[in-house]
CSV table of C-alpha atoms in Angstrom, one decimal:
chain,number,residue,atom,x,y,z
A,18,UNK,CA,-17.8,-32.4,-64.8
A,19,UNK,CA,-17.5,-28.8,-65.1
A,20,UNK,CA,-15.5,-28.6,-62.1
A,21,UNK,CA,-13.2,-31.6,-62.9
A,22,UNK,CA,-13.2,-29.0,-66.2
A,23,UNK,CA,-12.0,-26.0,-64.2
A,24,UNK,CA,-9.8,-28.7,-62.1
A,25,UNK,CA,-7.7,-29.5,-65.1
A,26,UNK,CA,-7.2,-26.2,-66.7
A,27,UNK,CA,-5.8,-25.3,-63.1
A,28,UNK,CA,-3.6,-28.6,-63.3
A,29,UNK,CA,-1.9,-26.9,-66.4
A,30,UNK,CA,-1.6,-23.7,-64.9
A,31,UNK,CA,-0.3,-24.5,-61.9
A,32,UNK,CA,2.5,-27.2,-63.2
A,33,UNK,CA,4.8,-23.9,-63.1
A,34,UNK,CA,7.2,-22.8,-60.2
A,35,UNK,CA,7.0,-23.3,-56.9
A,36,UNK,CA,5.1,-21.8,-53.9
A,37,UNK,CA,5.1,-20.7,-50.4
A,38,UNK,CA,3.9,-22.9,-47.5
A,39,UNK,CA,0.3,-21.9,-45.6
A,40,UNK,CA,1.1,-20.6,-42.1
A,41,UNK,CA,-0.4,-23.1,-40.7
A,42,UNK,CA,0.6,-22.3,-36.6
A,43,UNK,CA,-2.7,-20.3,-36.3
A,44,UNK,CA,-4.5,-23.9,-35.8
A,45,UNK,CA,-1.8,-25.5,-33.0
A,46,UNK,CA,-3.5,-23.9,-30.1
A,47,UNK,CA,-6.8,-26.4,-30.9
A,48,UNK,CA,-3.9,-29.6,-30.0
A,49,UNK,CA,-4.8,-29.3,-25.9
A,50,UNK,CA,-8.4,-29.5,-26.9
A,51,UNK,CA,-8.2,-32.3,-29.5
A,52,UNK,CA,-8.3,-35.9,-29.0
A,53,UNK,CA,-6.3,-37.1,-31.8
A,54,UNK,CA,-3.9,-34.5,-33.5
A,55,UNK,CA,-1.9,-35.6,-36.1
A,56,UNK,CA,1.1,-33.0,-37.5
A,57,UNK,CA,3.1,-33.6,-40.8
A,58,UNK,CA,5.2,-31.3,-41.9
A,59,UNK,CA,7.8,-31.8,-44.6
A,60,UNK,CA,9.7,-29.6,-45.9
A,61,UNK,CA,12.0,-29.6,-48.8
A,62,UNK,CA,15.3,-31.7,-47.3
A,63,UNK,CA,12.7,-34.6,-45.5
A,64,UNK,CA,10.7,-35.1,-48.8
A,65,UNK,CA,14.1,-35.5,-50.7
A,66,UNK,CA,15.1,-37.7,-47.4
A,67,UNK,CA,11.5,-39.4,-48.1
A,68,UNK,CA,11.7,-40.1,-51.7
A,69,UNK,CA,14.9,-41.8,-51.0
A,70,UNK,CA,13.4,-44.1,-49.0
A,71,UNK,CA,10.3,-45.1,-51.9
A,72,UNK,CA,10.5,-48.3,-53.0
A,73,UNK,CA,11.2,-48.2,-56.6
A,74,UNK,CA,9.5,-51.7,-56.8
A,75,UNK,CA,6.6,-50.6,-55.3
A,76,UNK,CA,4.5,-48.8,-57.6
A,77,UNK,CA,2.6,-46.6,-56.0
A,78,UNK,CA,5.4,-45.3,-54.3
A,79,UNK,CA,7.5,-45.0,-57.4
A,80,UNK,CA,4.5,-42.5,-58.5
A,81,UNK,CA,4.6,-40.7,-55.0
A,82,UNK,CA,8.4,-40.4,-55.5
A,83,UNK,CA,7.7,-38.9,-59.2
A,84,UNK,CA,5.3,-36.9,-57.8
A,85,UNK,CA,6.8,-35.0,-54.8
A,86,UNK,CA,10.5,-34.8,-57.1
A,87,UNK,CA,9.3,-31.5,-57.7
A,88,UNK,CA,7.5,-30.6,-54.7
A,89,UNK,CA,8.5,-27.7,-51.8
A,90,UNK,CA,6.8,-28.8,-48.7
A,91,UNK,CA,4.1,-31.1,-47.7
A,92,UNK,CA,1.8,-29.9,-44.7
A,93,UNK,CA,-1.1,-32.1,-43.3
A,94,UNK,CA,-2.7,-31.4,-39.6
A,95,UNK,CA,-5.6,-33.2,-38.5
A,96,UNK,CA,-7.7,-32.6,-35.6
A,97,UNK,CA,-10.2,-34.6,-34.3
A,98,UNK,CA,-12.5,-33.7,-31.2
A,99,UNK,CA,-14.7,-35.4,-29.1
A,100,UNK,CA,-17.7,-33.2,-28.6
A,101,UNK,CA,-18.8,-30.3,-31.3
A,102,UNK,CA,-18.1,-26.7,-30.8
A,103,UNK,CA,-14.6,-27.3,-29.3
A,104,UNK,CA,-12.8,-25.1,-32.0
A,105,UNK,CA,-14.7,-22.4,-34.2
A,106,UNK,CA,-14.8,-20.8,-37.7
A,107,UNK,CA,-12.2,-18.0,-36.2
A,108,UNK,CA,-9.4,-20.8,-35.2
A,109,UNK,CA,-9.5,-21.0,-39.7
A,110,UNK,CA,-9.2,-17.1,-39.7
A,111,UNK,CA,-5.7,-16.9,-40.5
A,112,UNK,CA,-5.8,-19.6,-42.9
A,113,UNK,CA,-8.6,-18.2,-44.9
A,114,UNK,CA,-6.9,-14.6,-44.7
A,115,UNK,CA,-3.9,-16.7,-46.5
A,116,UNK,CA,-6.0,-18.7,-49.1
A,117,UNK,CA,-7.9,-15.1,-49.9
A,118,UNK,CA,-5.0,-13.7,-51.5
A,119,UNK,CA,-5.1,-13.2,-55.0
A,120,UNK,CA,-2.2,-16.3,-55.0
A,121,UNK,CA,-4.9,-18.7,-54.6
A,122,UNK,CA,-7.9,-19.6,-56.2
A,123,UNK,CA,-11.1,-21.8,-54.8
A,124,UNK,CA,-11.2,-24.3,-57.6
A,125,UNK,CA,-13.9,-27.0,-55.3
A,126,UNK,CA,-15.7,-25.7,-52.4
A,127,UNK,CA,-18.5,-27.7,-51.1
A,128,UNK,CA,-20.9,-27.3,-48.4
A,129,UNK,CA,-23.0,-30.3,-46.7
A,130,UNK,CA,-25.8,-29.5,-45.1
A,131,UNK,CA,-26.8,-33.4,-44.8
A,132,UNK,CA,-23.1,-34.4,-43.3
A,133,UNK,CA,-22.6,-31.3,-41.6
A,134,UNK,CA,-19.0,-31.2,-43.1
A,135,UNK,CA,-17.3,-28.6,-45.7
A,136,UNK,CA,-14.7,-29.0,-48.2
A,137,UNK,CA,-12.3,-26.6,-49.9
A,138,UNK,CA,-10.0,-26.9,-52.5
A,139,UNK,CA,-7.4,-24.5,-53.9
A,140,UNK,CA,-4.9,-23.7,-56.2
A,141,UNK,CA,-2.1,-21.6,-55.8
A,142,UNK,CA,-1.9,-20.0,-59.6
A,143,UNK,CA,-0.4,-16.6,-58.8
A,144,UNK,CA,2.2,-14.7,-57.4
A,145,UNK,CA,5.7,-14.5,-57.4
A,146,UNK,CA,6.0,-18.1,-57.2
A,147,UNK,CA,2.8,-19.8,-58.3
A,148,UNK,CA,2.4,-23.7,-57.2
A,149,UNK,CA,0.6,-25.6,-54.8
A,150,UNK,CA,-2.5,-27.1,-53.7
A,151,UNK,CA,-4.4,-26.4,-50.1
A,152,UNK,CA,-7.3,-28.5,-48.7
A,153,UNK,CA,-9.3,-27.4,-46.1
A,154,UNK,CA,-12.2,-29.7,-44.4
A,155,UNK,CA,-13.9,-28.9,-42.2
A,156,UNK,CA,-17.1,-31.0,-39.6
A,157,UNK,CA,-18.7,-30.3,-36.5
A,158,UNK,CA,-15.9,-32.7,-34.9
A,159,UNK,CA,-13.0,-33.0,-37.6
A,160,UNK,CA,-10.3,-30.0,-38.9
A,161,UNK,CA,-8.3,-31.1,-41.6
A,162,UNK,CA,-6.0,-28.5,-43.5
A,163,UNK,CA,-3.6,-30.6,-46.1
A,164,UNK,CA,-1.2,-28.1,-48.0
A,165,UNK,CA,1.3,-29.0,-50.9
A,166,UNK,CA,3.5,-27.1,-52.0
A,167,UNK,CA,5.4,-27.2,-55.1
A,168,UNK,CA,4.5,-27.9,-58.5
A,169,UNK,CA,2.0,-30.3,-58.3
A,170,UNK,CA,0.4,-32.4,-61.4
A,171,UNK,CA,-2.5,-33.5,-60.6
A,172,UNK,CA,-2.8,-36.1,-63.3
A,173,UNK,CA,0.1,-38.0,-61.3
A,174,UNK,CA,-1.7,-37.3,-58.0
A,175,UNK,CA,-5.0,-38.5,-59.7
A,176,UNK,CA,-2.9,-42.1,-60.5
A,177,UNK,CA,-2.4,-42.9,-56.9
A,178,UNK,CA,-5.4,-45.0,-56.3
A,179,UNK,CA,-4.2,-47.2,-53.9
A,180,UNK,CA,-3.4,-44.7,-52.2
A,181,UNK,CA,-6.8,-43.0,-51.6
A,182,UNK,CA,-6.3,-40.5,-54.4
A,183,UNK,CA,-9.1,-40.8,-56.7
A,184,UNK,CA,-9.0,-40.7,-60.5
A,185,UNK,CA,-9.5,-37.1,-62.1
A,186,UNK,CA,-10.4,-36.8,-65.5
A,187,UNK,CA,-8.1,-34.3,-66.5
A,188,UNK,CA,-8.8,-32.6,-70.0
A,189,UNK,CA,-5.5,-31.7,-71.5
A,190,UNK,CA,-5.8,-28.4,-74.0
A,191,UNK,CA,-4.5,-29.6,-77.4
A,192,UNK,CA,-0.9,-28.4,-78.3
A,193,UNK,CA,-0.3,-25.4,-79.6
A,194,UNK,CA,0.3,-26.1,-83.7
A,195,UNK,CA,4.6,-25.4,-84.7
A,196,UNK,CA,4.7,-21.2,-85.6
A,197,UNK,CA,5.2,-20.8,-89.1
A,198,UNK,CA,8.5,-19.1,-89.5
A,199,UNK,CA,8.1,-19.4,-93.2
A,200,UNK,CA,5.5,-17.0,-94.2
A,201,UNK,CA,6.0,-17.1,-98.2
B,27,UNK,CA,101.8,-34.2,-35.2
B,28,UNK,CA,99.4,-34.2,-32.8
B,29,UNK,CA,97.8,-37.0,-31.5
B,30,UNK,CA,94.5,-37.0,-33.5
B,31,UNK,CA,96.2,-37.3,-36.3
B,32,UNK,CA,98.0,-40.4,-35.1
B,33,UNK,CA,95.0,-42.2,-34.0
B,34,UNK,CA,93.1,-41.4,-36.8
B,35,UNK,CA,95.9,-42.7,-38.9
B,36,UNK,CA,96.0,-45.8,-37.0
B,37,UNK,CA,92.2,-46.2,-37.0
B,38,UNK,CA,91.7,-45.7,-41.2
B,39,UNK,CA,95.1,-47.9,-41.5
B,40,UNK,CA,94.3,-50.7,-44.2
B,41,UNK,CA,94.3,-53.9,-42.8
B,42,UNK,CA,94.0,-57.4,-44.3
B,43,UNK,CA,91.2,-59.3,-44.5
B,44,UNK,CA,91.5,-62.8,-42.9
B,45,UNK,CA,92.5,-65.3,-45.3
B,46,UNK,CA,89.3,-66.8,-45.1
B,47,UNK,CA,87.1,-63.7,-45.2
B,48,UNK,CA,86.3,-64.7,-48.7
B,49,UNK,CA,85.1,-68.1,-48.5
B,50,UNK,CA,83.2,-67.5,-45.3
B,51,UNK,CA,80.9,-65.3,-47.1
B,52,UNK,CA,80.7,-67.0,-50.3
B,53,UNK,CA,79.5,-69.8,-48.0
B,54,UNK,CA,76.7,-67.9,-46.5
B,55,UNK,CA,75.9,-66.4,-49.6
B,56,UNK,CA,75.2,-70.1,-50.6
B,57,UNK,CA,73.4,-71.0,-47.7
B,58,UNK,CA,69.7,-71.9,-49.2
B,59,UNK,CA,67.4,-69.0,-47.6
B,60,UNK,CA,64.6,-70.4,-45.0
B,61,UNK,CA,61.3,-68.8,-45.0
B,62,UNK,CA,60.4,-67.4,-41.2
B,63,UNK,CA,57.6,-69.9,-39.7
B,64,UNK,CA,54.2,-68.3,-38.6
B,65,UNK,CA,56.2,-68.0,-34.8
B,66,UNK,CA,58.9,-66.8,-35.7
B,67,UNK,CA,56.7,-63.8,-37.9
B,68,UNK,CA,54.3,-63.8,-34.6
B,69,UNK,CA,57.5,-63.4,-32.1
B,70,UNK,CA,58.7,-60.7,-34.3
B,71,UNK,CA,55.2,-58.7,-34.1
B,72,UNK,CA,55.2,-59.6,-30.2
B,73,UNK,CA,58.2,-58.0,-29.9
B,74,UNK,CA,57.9,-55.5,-27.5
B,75,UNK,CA,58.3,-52.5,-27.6
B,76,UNK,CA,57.0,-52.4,-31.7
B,77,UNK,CA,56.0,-50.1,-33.3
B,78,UNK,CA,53.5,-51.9,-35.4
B,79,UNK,CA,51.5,-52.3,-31.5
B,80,UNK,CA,51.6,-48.6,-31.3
B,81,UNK,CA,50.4,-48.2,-35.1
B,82,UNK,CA,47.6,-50.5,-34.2
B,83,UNK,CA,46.8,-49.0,-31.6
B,84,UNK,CA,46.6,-45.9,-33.2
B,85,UNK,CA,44.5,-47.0,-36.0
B,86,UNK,CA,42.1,-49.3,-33.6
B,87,UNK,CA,41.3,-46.0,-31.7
B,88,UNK,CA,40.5,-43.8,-34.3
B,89,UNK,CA,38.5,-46.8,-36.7
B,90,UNK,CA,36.8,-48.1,-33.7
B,91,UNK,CA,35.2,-44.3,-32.4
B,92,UNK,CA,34.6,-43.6,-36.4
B,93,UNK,CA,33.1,-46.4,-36.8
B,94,UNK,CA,30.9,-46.5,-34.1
B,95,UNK,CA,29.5,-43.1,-35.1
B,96,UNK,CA,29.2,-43.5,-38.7
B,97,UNK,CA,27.0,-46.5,-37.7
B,98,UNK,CA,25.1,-44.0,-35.8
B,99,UNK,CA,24.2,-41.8,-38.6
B,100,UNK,CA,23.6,-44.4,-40.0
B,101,UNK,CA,20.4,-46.1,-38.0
B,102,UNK,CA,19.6,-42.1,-37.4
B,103,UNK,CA,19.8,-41.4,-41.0
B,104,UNK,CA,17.8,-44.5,-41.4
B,105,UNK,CA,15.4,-44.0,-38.9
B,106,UNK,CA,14.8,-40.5,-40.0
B,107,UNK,CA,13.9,-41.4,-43.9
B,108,UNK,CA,11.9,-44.2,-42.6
B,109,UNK,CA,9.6,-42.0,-40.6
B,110,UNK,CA,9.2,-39.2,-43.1
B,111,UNK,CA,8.5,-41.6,-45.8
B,112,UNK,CA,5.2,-42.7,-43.8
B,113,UNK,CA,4.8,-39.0,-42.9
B,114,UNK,CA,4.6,-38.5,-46.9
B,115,UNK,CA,2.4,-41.5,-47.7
B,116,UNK,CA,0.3,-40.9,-44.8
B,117,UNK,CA,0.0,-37.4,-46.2
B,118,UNK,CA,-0.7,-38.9,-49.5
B,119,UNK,CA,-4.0,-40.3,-48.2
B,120,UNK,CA,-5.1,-38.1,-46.5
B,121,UNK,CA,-5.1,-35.2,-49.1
B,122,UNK,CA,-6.5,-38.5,-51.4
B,123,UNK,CA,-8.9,-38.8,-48.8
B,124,UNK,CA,-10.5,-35.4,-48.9
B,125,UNK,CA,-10.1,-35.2,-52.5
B,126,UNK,CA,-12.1,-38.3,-53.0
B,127,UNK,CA,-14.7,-37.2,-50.8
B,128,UNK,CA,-14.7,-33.8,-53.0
B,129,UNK,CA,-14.9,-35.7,-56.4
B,130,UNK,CA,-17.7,-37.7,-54.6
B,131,UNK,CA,-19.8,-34.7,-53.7
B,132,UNK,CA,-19.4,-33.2,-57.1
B,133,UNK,CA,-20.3,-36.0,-58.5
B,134,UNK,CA,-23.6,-35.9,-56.6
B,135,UNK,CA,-24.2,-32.7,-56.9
B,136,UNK,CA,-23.8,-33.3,-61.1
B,137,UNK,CA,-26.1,-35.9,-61.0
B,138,UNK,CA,-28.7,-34.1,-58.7
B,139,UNK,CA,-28.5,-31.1,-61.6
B,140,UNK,CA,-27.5,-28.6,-59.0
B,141,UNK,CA,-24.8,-25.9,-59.4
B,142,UNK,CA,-22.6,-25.3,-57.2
């Protein structure tokens, strides 16, 4: 809870301004060894072209098209791989070199020993232009890097259930009380 | 006086109308108009040479070409939103996905009593 905590305090925070994408070419030489690569990337213009497209009707995606009306960028590659060992920690280097910077913060990181599989979560919360949200998972036969860019509000991404996204309780600082101009 | 001048005088000399100038047009004027049948308005068009074939012409060859690629973008443009709307909500899931199986995990690890 303390994390879903930290998660929502970073929500708020990082509802402001607008980020820069991950570079995320580091990880396209692992494509000729994968056996199913999958590669989105959206940038500005194609989410606009995207959102167009949303059912209004529809309402999950009338809460995608809210959600990405303020977004940059949306980056997703997926790697899956037949046999274990066919890409390594250093194939992440670059990415992690990125997600070091003092722009992003790890607000989730878990490690499985059981499932063999990692997961990562950050925030991007500083900067010139603060905004955004990177995923990084990781297993012995599976590379998944997601990043979003933008000002993302994780409350809306939390209401997508249907699509996958699973509820977040979100703890929302009370407002701020009116400043008193009058001080007689 | 030269010439010109005669024959100029002799062309602009007034002459008389024929005495029944005036009845032969009051008696067209009075002639009860006809409307043109669809063939006669079709022979007029068909007319060659018209101009209203080379206007349609004109116009058919620049609509026609227009048209054809405005329909184009069209299906592209089309096409194009279509796919990156699946790319988004394909996206969507997966980054639900993961974050799902995060939540998951921390919720485990809450319940087990173990910090991360």
């Amino acid at each position: 809870m303390k994390i879903l905590g930290i998660l929502a305090l970073f929500a708020l925070v990082g509802t402001a301004g607008y980020g820069q994408a991950l570079d995320l070419k580091g990880l396209e030489k692992l494509a000729a060894k994968a056996r199913d690569v999958t590669d989105v990337e959206l940038d500005g213009s194609l989410l606009r072209l995207a959102a167009k497209f949303l059912s209004a009707d529809d309402p999950d995606q009338a809460k995608v098209k809210k959600l990405v009306a303020e977004l940059k960028g949306v980056y997703v590659k997926t790697y899956e791989f037949e046999h274990e060992g066919e890409y390594s920690e250093s194939d992440l280097a670059s990415i992690r070199t990125q997600l070091h910077s003092p722009a992003w913060s790890r607000i989730v990181g878990i490690q499985s020993k059981k499932e063999r599989d990692n997961t990562e979560i950050y925030l991007r919360t500083g900067g010139t232009e603060p905004g955004g949200l990177a995923i990084v998972c990781t297993n012995p036969k599976e590379l998944v890097v997601v990043n979003i860019v933008g000002k993302i509000d994780l409350e809306e991404l939390s209401e997508l259930h249907d699509l996958g996204v699973p509820k977040i309780d979100i703890e929302k600082k009370p407002a701020k009380p009116a400043d008193k101009k009058d001080n007689d | 006086m030269s010439n010109l001048e005669d024959d100029l005088r002799i062309a602009l000399r007034r002459e008389e109308p024929a005495a029944d100038f005036t009845e032969r047009v009051l008696a067209r004027l009075n002639q009860p108009f006809a409307e043109p049948t669809w063939r006669e308005r079709l022979a007029v068009l068909m007319r060659p040479p018209r101009l209203q074939w080379a206007a349609l012409a004109v116009i058919v060859s620049i609509t026609i070409p227009a048209a054809t690629v405005r329909y184009r973008n069209e299906v592209q443009y089309r096409a194009e939103g279509e796919r990156a709307k699946a790319q988004l909500l394909f996206a969507v899931r997966v980054a639900g996905s993961k974050l799902h199986r995060a939540q998951r995990k921390v919720l485990e690890t809450g319940r087990t009593g173990t910090r991360l």
